[in-house]
mmCIF file of N, CA and C in Angstrom:
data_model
loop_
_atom_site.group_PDB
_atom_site.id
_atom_site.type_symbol
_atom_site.label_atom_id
_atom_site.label_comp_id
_atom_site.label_asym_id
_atom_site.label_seq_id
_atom_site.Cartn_x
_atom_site.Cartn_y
_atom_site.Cartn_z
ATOM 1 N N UNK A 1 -7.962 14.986 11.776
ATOM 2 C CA UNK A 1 -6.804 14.714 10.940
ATOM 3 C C UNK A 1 -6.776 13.237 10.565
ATOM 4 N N UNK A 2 -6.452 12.894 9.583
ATOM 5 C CA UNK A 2 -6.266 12.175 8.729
ATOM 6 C C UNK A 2 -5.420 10.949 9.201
ATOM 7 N N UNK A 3 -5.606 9.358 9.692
ATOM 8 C CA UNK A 3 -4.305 9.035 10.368
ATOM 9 C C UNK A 3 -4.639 7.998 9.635
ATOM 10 N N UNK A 4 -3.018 6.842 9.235
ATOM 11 C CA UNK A 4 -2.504 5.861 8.569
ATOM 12 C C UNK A 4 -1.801 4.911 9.302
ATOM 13 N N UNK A 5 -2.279 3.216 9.531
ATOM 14 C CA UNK A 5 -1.120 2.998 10.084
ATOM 15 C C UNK A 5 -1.392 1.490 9.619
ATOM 16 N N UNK A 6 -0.097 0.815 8.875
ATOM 17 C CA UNK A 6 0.348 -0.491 8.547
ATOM 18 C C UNK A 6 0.563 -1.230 9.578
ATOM 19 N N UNK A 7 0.387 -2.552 8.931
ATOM 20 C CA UNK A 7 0.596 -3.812 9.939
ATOM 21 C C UNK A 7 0.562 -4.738 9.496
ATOM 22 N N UNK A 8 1.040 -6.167 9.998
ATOM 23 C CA UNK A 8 1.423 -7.169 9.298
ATOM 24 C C UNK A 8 2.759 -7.760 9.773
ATOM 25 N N UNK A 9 3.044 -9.609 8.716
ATOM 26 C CA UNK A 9 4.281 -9.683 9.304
ATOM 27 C C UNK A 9 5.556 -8.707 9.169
ATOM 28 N N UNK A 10 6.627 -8.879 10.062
ATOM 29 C CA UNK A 10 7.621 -8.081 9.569
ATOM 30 C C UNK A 10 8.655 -9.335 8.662
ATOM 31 N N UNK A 11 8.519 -10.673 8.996
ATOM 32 C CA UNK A 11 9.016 -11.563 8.104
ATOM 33 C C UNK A 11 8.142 -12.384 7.267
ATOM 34 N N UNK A 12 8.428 -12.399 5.832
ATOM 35 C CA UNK A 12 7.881 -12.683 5.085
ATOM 36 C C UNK A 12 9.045 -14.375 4.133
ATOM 37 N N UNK A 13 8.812 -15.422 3.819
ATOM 38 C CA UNK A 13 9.355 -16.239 3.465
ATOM 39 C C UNK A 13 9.317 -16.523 1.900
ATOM 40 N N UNK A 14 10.908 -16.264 1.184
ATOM 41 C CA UNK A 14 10.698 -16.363 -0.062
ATOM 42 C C UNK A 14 9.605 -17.619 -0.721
ATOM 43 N N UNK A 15 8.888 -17.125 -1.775
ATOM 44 C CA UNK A 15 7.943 -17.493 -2.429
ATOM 45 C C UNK A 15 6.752 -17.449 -1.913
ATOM 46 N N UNK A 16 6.656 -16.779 -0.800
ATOM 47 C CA UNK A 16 4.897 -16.605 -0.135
ATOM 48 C C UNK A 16 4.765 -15.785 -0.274
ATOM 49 N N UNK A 17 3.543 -15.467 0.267
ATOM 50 C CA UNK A 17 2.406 -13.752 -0.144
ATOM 51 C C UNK A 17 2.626 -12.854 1.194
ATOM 52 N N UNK A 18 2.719 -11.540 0.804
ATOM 53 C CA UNK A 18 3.374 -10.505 1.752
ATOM 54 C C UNK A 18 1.832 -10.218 1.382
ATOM 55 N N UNK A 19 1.299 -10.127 3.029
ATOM 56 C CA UNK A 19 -0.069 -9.151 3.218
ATOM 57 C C UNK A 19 0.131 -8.142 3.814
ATOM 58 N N UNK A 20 0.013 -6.783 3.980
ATOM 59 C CA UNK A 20 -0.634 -5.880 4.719
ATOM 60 C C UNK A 20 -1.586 -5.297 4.844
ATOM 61 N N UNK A 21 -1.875 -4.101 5.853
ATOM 62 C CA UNK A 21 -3.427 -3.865 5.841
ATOM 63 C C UNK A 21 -2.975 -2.576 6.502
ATOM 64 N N UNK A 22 -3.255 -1.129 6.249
ATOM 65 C CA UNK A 22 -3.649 -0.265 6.321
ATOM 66 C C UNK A 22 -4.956 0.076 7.109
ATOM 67 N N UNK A 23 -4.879 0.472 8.718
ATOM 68 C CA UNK A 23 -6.200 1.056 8.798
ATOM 69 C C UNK A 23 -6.363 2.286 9.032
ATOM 70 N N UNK A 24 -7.115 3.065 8.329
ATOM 71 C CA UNK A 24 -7.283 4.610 8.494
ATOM 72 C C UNK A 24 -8.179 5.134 9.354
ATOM 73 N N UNK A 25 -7.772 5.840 10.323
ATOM 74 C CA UNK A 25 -8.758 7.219 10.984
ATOM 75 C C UNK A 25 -8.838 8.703 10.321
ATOM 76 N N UNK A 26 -9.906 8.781 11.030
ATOM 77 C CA UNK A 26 -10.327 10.278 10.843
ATOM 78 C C UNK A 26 -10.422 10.666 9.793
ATOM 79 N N UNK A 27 -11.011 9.679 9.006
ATOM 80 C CA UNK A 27 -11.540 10.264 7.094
ATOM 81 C C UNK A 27 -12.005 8.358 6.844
ATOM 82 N N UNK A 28 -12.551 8.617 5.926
ATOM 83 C CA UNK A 28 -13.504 7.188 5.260
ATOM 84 C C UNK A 28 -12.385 7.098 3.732
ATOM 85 N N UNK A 29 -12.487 6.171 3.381
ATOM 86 C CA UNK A 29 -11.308 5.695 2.693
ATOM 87 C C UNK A 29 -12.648 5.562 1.462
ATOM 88 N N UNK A 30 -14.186 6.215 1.346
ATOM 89 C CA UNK A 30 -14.612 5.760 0.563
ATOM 90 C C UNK A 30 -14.968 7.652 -0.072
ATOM 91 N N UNK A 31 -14.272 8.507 0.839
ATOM 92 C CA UNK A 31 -14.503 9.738 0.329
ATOM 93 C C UNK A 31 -13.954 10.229 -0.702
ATOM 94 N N UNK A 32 -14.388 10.447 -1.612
ATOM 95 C CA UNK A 32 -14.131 11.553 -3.048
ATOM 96 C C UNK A 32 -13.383 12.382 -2.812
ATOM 97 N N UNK A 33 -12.629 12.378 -3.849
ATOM 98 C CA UNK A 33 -11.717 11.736 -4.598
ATOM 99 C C UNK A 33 -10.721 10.803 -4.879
ATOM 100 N N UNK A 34 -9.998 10.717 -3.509
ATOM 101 C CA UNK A 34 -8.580 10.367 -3.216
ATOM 102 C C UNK A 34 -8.663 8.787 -3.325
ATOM 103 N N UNK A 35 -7.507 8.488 -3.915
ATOM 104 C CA UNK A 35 -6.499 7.382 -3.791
ATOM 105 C C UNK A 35 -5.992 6.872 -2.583
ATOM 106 N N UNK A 36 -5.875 5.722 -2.653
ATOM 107 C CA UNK A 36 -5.035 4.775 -1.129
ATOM 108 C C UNK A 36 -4.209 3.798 -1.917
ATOM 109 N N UNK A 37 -2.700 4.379 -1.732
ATOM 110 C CA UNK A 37 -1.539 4.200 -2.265
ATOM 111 C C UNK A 37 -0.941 3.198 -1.520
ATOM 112 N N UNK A 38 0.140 2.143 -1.885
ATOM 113 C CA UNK A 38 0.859 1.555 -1.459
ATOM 114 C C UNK A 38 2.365 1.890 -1.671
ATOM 115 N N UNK A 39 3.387 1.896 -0.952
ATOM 116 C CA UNK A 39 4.761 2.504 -1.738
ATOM 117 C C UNK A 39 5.240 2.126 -1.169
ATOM 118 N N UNK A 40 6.589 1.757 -1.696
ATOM 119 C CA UNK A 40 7.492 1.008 -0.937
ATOM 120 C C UNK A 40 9.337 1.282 -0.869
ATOM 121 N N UNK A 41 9.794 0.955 -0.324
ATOM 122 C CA UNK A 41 11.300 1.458 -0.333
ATOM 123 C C UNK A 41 12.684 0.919 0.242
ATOM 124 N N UNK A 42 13.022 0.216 -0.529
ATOM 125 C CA UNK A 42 13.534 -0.400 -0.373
ATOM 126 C C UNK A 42 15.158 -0.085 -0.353
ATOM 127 N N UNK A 43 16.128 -1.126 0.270
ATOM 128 C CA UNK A 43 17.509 -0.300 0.974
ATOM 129 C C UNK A 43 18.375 0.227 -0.118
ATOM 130 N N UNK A 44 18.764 1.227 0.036
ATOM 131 C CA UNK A 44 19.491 2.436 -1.336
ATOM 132 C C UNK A 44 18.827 2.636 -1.905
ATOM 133 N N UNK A 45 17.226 2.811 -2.523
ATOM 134 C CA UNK A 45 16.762 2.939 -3.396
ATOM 135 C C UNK A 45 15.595 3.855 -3.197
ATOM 136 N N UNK A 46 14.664 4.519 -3.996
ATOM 137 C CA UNK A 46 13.931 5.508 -3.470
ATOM 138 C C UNK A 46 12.975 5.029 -3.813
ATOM 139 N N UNK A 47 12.001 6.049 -3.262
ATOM 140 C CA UNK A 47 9.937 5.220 -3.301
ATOM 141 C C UNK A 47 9.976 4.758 -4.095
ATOM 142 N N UNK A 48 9.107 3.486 -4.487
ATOM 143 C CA UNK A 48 7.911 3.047 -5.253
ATOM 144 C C UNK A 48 6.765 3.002 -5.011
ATOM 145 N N UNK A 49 5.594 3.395 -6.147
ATOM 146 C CA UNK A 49 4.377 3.121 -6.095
ATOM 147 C C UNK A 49 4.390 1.893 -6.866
ATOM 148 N N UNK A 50 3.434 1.170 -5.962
ATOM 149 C CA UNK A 50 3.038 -0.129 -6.102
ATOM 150 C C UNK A 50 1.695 -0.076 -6.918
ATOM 151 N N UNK A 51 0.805 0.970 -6.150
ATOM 152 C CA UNK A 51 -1.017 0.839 -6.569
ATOM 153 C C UNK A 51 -1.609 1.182 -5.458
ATOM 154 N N UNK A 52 -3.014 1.558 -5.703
ATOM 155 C CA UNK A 52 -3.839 1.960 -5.339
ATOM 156 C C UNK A 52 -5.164 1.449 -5.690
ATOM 157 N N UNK A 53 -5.797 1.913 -4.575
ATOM 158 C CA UNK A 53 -7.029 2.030 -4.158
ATOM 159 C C UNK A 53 -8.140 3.347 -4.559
ATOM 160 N N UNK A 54 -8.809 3.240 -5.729
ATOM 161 C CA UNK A 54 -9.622 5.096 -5.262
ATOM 162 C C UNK A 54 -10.935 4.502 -4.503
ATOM 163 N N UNK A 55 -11.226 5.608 -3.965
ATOM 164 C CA UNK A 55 -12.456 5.655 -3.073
ATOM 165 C C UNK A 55 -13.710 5.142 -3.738
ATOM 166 N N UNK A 56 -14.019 4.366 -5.325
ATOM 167 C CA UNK A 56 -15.115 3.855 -5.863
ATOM 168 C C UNK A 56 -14.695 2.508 -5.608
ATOM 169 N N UNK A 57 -13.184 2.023 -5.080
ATOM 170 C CA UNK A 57 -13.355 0.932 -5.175
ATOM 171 C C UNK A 57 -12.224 0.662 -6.576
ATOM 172 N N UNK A 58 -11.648 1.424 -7.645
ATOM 173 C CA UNK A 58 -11.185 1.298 -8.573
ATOM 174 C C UNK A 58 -9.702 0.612 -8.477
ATOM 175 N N UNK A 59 -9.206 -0.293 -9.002
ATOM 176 C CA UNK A 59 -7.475 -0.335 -8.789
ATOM 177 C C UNK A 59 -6.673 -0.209 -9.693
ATOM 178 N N UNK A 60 -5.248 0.393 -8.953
ATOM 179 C CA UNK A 60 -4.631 0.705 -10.441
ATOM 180 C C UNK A 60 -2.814 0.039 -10.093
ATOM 181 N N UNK A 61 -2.258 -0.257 -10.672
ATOM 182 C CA UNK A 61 -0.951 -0.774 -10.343
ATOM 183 C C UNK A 61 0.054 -0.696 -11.035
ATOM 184 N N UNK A 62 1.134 -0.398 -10.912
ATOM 185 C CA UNK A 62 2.638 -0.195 -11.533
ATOM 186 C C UNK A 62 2.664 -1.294 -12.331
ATOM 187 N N UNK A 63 2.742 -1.315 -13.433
ATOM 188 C CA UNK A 63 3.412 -2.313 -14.231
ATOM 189 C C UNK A 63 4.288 -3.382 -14.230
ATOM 190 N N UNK A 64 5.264 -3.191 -13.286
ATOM 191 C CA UNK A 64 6.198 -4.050 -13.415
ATOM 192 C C UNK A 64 5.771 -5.325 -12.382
ATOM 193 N N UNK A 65 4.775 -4.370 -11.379
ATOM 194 C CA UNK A 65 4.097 -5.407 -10.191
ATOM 195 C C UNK A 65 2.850 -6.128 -10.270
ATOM 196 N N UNK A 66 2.333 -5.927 -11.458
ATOM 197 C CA UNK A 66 0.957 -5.931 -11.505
ATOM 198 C C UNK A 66 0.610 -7.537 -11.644
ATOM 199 N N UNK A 67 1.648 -8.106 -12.378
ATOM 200 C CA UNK A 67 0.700 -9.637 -12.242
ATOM 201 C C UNK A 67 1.299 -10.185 -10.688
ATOM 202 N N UNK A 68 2.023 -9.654 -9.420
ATOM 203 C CA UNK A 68 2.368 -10.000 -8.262
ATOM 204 C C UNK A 68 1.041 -9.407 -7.286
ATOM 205 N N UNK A 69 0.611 -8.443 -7.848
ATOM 206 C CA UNK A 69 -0.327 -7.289 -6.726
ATOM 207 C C UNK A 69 -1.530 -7.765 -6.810
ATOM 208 N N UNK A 70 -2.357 -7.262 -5.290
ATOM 209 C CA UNK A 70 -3.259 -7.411 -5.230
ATOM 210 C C UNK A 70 -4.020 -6.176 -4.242
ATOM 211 N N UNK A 71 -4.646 -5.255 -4.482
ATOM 212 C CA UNK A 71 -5.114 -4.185 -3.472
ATOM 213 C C UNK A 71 -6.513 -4.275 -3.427
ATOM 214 N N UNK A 72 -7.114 -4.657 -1.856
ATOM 215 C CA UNK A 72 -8.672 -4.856 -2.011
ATOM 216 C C UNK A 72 -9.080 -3.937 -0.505
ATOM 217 N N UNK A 73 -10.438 -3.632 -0.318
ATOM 218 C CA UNK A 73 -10.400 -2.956 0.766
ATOM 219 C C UNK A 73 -11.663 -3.705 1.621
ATOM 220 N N UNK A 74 -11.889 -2.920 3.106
ATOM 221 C CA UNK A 74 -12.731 -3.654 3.740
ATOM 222 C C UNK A 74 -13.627 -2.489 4.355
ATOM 223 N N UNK A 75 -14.809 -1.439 3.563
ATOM 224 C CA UNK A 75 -15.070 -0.414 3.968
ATOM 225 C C UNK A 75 -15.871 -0.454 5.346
ATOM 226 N N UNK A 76 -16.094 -1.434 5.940
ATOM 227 C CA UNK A 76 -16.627 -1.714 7.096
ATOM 228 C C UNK A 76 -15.634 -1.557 8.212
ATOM 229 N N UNK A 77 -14.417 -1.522 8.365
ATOM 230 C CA UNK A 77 -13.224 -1.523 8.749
ATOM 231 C C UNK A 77 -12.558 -0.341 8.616
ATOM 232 N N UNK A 78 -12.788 0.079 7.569
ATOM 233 C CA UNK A 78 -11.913 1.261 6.904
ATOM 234 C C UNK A 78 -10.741 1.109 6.994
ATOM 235 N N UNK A 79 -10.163 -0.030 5.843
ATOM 236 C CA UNK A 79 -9.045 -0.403 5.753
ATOM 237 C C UNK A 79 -8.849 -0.814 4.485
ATOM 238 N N UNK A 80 -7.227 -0.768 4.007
ATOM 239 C CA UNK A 80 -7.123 -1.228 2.475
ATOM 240 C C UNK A 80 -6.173 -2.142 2.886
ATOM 241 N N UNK A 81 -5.834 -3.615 2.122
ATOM 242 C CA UNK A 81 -4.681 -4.342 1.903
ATOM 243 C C UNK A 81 -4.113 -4.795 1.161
ATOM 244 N N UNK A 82 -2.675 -4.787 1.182
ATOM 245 C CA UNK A 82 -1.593 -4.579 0.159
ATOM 246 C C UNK A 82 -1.301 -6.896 0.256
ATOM 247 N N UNK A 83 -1.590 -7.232 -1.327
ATOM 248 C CA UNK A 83 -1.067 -8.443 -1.438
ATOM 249 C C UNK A 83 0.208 -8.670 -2.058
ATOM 250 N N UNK A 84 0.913 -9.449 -2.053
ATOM 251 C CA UNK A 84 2.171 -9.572 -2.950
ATOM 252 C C UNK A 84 2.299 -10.643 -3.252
ATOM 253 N N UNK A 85 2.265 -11.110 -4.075
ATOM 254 C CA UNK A 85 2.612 -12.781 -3.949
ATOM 255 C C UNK A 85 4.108 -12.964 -4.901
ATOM 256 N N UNK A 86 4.334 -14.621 -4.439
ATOM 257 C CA UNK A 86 5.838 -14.421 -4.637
ATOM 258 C C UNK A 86 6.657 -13.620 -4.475
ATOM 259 N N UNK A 87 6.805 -13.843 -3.192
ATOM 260 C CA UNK A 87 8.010 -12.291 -3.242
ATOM 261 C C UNK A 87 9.281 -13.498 -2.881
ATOM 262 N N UNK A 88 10.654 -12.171 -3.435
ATOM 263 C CA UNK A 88 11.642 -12.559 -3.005
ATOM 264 C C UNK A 88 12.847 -12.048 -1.859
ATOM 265 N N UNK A 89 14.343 -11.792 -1.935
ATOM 266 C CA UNK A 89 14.595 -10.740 -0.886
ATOM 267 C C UNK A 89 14.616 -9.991 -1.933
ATOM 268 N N UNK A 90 14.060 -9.180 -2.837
ATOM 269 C CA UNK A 90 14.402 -8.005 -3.679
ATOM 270 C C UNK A 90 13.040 -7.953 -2.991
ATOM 271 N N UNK A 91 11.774 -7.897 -2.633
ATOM 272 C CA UNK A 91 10.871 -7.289 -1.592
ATOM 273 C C UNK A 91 10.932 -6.503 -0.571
ATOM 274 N N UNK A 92 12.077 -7.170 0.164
ATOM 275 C CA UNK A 92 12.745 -6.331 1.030
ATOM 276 C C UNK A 92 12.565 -4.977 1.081
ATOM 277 N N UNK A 93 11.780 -4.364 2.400
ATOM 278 C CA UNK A 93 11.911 -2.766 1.745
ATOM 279 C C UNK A 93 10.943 -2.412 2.976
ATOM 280 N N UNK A 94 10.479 -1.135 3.260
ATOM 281 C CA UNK A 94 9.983 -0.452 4.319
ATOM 282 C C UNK A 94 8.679 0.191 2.786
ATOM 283 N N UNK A 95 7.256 -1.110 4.139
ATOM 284 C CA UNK A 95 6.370 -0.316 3.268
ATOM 285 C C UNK A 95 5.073 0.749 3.702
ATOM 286 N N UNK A 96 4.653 1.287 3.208
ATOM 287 C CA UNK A 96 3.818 2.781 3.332
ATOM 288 C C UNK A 96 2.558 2.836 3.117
ATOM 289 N N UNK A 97 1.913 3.293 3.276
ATOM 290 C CA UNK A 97 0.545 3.629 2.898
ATOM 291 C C UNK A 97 0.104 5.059 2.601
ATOM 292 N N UNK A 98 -0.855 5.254 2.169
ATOM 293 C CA UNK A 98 -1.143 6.849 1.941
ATOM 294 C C UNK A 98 -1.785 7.332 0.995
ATOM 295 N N UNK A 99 -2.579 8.984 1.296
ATOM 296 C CA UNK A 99 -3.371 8.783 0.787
ATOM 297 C C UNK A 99 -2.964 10.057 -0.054
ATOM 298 N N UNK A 100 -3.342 9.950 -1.435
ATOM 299 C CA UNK A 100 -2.998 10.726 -2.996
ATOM 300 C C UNK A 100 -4.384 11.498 -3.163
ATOM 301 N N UNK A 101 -3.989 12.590 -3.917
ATOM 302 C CA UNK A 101 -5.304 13.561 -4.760
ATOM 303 C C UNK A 101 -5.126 13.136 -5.936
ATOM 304 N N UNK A 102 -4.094 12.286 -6.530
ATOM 305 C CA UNK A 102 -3.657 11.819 -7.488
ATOM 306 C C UNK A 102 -3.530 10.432 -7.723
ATOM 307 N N UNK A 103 -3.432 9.542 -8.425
ATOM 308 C CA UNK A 103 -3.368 7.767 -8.185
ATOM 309 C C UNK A 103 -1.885 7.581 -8.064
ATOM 310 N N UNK A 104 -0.905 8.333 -8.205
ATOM 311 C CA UNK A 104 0.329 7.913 -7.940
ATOM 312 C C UNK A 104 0.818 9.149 -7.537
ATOM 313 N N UNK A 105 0.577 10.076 -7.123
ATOM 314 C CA UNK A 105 1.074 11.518 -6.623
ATOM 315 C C UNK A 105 0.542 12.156 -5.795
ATOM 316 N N UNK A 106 0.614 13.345 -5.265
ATOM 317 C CA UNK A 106 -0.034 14.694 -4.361
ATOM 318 C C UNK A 106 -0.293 13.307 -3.063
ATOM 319 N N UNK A 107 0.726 13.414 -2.166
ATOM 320 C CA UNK A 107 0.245 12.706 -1.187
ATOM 321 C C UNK A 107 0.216 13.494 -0.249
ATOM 322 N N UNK A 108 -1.016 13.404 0.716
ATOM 323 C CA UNK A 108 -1.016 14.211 1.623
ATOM 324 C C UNK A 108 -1.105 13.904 3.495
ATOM 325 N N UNK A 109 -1.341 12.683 3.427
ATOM 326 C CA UNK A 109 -0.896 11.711 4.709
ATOM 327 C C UNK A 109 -0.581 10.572 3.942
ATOM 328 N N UNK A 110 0.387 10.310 4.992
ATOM 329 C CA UNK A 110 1.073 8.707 5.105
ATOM 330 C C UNK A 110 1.058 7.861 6.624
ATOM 331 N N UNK A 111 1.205 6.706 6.013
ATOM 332 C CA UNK A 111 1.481 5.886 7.663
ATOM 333 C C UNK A 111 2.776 6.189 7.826
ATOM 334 N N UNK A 112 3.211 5.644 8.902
ATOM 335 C CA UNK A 112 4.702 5.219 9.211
ATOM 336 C C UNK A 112 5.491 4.763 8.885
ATOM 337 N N UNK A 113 5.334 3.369 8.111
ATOM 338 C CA UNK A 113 5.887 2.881 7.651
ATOM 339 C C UNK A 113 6.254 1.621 8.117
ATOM 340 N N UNK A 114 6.266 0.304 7.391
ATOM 341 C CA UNK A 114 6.439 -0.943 8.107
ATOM 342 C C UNK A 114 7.443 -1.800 7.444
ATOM 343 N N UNK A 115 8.659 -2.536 8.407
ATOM 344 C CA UNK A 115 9.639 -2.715 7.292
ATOM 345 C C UNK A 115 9.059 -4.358 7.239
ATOM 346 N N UNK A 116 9.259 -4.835 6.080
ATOM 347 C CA UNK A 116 9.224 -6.014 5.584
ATOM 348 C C UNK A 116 10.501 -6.662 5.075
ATOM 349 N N UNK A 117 11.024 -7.950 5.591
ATOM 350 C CA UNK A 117 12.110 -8.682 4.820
ATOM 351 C C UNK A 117 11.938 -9.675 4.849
ATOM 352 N N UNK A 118 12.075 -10.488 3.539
ATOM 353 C CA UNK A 118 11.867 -11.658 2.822
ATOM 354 C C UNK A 118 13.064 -12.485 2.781
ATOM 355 N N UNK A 119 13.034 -13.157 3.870
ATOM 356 C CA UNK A 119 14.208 -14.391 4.195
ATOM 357 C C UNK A 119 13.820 -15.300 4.673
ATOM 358 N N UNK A 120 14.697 -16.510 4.289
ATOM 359 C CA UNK A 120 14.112 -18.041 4.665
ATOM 360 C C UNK A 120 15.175 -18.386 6.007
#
């Protein structure tokens, strides 16, 4: 089975770069087809996809985040990581990992989830 699990700081300081890193068991993050999603969720508000990872190595990212994002992987590791730069407290949010049959949909494992808040 398929396992996901985030890590990183849990405080992040307005105007710096929010890293995480995703490391996956029990599947290769370089297997065909699937996507390695980032999503995030923040308080009252429901998921976001941030972007992804597909298994060639390809990236793809939400629009509104895209000149903030950065998703690169380390297949030696079998791990993907989520960059953010400039963040503010609208970052704030509990973030996810997981893996899609789709680049922004059909998810079929997730991590846990890791909360992040952006305060000075």
């Amino acid at each position: 089975q398929v396992q996901l699990q985030e890590s990183g700081p849990g405080l992040v300081k307005p105007s710096q770069t929010l890293s995480l890193t995703c490391t996956v068991s029990g599947g290769s993050i370089t297997t065909a087809s699937y996507y390695w999603s980032w999503i995030r969720q923040s308080p009252g508000k429901g998921l976001e996809w941030m972007g992804a990872i597909r298994y060639s190595g390809s990236t793809y990212y939400t629009p509104s985040l895209k000149s903030r994002t950065s998703i690169s992987r380390d297949t030696s590791k079998n791990q993907f990581t989520l960059q953010l730069s400039s963040v503010t407290p609208e970052d704030t949010a509990v973030y996810y990992c997981a893996r899609g049959e789709r680049v922004a949909s059909d998810y079929d494992y997730w991590g846990q989830g890791t909360q992040v808040t952006v305060s000075s």
